[in-house]
GROMACS .gro file of C-alpha atoms in nm:
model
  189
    1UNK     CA    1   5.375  -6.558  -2.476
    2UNK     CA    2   5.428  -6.206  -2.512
    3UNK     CA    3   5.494  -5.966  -2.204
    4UNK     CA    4   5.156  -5.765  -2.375
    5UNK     CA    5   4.997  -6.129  -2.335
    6UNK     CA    6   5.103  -6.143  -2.040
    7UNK     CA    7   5.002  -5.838  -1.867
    8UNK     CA    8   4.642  -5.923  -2.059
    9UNK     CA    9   4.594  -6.242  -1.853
   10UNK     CA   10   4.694  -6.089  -1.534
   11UNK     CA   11   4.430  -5.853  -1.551
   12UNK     CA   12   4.178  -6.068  -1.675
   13UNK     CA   13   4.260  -6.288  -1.358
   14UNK     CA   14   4.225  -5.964  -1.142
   15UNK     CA   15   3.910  -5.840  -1.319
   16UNK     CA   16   3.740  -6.205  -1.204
   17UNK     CA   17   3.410  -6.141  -1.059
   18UNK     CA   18   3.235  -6.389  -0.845
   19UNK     CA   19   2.878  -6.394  -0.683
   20UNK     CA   20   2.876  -6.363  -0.341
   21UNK     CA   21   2.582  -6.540  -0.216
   22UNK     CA   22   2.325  -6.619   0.069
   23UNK     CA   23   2.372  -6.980   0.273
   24UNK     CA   24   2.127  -7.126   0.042
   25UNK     CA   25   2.333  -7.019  -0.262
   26UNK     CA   26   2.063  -6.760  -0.366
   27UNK     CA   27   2.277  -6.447  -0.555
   28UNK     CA   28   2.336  -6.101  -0.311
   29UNK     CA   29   2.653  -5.942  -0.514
   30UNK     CA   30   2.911  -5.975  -0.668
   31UNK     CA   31   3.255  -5.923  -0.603
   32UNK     CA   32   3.624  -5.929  -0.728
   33UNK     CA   33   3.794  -6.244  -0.721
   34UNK     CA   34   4.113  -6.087  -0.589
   35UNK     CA   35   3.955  -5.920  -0.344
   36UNK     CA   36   3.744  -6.159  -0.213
   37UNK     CA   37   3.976  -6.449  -0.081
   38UNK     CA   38   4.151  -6.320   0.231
   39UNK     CA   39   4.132  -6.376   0.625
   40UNK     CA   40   3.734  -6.283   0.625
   41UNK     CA   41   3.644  -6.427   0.332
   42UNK     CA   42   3.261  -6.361   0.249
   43UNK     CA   43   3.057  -6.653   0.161
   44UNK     CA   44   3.012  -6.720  -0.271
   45UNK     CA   45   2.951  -6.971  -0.566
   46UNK     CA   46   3.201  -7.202  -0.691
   47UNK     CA   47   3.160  -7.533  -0.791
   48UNK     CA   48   3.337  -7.883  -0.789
   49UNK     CA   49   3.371  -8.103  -1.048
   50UNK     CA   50   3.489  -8.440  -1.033
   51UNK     CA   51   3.557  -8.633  -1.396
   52UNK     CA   52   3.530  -9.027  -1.388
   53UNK     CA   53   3.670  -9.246  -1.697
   54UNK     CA   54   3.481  -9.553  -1.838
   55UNK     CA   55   3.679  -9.778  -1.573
   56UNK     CA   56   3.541  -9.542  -1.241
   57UNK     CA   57   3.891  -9.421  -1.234
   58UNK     CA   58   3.895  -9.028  -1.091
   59UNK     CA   59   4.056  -8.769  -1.275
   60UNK     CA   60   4.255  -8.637  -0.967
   61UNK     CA   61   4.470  -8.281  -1.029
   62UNK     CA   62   4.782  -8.127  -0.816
   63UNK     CA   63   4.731  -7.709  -0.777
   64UNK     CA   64   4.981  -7.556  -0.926
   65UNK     CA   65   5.234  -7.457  -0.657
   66UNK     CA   66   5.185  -7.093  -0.771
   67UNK     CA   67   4.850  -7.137  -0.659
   68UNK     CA   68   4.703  -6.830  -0.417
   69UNK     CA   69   4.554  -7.087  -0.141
   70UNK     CA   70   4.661  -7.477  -0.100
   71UNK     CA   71   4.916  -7.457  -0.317
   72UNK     CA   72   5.051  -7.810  -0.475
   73UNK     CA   73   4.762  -8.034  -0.280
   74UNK     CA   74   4.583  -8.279  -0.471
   75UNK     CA   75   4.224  -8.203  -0.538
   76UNK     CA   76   3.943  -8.314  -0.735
   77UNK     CA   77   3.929  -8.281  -1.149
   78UNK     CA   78   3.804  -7.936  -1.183
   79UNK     CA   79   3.680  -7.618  -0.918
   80UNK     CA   80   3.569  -7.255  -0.969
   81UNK     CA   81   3.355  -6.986  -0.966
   82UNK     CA   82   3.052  -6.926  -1.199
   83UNK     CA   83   3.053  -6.595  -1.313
   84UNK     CA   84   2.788  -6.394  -1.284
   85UNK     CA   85   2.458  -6.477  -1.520
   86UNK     CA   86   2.711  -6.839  -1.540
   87UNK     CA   87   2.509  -7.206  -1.492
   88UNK     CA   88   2.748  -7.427  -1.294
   89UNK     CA   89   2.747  -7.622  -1.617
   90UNK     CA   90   2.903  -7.378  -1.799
   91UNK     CA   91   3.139  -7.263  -1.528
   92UNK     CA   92   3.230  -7.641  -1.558
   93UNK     CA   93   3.322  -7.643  -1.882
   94UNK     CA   94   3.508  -7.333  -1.934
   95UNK     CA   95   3.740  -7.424  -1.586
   96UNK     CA   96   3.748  -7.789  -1.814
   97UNK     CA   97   3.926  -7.558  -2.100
   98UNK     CA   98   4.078  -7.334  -1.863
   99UNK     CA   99   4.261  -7.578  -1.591
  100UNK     CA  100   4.299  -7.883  -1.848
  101UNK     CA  101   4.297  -7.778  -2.183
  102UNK     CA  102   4.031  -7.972  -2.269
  103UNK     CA  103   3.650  -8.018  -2.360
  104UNK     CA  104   3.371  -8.265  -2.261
  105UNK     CA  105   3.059  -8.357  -2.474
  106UNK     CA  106   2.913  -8.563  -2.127
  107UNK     CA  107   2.714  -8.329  -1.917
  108UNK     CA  108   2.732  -8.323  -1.536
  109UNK     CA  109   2.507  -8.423  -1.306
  110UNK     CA  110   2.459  -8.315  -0.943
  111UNK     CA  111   2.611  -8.512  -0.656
  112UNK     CA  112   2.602  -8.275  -0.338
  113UNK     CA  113   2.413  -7.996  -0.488
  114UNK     CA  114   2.374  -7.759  -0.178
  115UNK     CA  115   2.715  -7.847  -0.045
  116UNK     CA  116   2.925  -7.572   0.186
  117UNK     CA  117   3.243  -7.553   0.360
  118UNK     CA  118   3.448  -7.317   0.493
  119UNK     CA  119   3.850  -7.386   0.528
  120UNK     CA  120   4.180  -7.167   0.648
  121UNK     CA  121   4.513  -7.225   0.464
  122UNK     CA  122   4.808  -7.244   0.628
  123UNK     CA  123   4.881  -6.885   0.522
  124UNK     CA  124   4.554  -6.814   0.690
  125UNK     CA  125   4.341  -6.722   0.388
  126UNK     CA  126   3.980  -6.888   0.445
  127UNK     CA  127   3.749  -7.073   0.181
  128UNK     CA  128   3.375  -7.041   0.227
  129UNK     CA  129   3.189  -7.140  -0.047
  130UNK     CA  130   2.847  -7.206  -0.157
  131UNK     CA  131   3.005  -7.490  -0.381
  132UNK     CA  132   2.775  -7.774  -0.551
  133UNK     CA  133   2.923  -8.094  -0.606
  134UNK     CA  134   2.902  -8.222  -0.987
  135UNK     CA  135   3.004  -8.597  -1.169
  136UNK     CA  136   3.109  -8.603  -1.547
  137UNK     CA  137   3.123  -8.926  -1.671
  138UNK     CA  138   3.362  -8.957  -1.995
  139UNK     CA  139   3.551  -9.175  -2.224
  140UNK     CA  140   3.949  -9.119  -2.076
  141UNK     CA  141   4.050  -9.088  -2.469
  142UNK     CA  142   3.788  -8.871  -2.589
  143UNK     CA  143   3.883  -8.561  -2.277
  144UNK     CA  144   4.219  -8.458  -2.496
  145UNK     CA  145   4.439  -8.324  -2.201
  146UNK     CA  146   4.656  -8.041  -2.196
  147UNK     CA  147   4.691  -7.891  -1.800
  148UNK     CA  148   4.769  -7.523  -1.766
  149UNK     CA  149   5.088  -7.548  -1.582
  150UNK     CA  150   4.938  -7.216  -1.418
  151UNK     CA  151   4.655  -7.420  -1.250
  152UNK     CA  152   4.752  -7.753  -1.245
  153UNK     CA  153   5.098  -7.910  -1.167
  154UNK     CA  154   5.029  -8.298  -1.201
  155UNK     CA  155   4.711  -8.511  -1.296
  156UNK     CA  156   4.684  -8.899  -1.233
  157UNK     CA  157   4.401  -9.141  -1.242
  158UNK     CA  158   4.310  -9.332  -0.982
  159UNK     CA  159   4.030  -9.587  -0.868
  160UNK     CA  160   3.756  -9.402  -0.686
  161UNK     CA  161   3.803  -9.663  -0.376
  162UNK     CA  162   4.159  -9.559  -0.306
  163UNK     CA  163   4.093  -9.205  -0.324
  164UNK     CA  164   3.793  -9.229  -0.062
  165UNK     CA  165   4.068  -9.438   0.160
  166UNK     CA  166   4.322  -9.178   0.111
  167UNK     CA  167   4.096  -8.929   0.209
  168UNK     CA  168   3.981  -9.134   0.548
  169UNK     CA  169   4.296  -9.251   0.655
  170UNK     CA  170   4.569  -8.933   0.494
  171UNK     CA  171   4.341  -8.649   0.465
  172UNK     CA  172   4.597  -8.404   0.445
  173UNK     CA  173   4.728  -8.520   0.110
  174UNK     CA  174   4.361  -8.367   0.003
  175UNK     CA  175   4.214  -8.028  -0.034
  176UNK     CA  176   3.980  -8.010   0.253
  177UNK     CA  177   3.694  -7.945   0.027
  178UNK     CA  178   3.769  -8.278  -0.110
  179UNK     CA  179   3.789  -8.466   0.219
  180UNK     CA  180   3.490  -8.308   0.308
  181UNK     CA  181   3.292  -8.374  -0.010
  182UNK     CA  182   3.409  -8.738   0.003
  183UNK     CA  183   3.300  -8.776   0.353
  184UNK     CA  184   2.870  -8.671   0.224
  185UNK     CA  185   2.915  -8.863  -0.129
  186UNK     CA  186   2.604  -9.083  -0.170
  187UNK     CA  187   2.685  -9.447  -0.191
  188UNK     CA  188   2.422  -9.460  -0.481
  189UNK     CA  189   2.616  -9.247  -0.713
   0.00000   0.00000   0.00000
């Protein structure tokens, strides 16, 4: 990568916008990225994603330790922030590009679709997020991953059961978000 490539991404990743958002997730604004997440964060869209292989095995990725908030925790498959005019399904895809290097032909469905939470770091820079909860369903071969070391440090596949134990019984190896969503997943999905 060049330094002019460089410099590009950068401010792409400052020029993010996201849509800040009522409690029921209805649009009021929009918003920097970069100057949205800090000790008063205001509530806005994002999304979570969580990928499942033919065997119910979870698609479980480590944040990149350069990450801006929970740095190196484990987390589901894929999270963001529709843009604005952005479906969550096509938030979902481009964060499958962007975080994973790779592409789905599944679509997801809804799992927790008005879920919200609101979380402090340890540096003290607070989630809240209108965030609905999605399920892609795949074929493990067929995903073709390549993590951006930027956004991801470490992926691993693990039955759904143990990662609904860890999240019981170790929470803190989890985002919150995670332990949270875990916690409301429907035993019918």
């Amino acid at each position: 990568m060049t330094l002019l490539q460089e410099h590009s991404d950068d401010s792409q990743a400052e020029q993010e916008v996201v849509v800040l958002c009522n409690p029921d997730g209805a649009p009021r604004g929009t918003a920097l990225k970069a100057e949205v997440h800090t000790t008063q964060t205001p509530l806005h869209r994002a999304f979570s994603c969580y990928i499942f292989d033919e065997d119910a095995h979870l698609l479980l990725t480590r944040r990149a330790v350069g990450k801006k908030t929970w740095p190196g925790v484990w987390t589901n498959s894929v999270c963001g922030h529709p843009s604005p005019g952005e479906s969550d399904e096509e938030a979902i895809y481009r964060r499958l590009a962007e975080e994973l290097g790779a592409s789905a032909n599944a679509h997801p469905h809804p799992v927790l679709p008005f879920f919200s939470y609101e979380a402090v770091d340890a540096s003290g820079i607070m989630e809240r997020e209108f965030c609905p909860v999605y399920r892609l369903d795949i074929q493990r071969q067929q995903l073709g991953l390549d993590p951006n070391p930027d956004e991801v440090a470490q992926i691993l596949w693990v039955p759904f059961d143990k990662v609904v134990r860890t999240a019981t019984f170790i929470p803190e190896l989890l985002s919150p978000w995670m332990v949270e969503q875990l916690s409301q997943w429907p035993d019918t999905v």
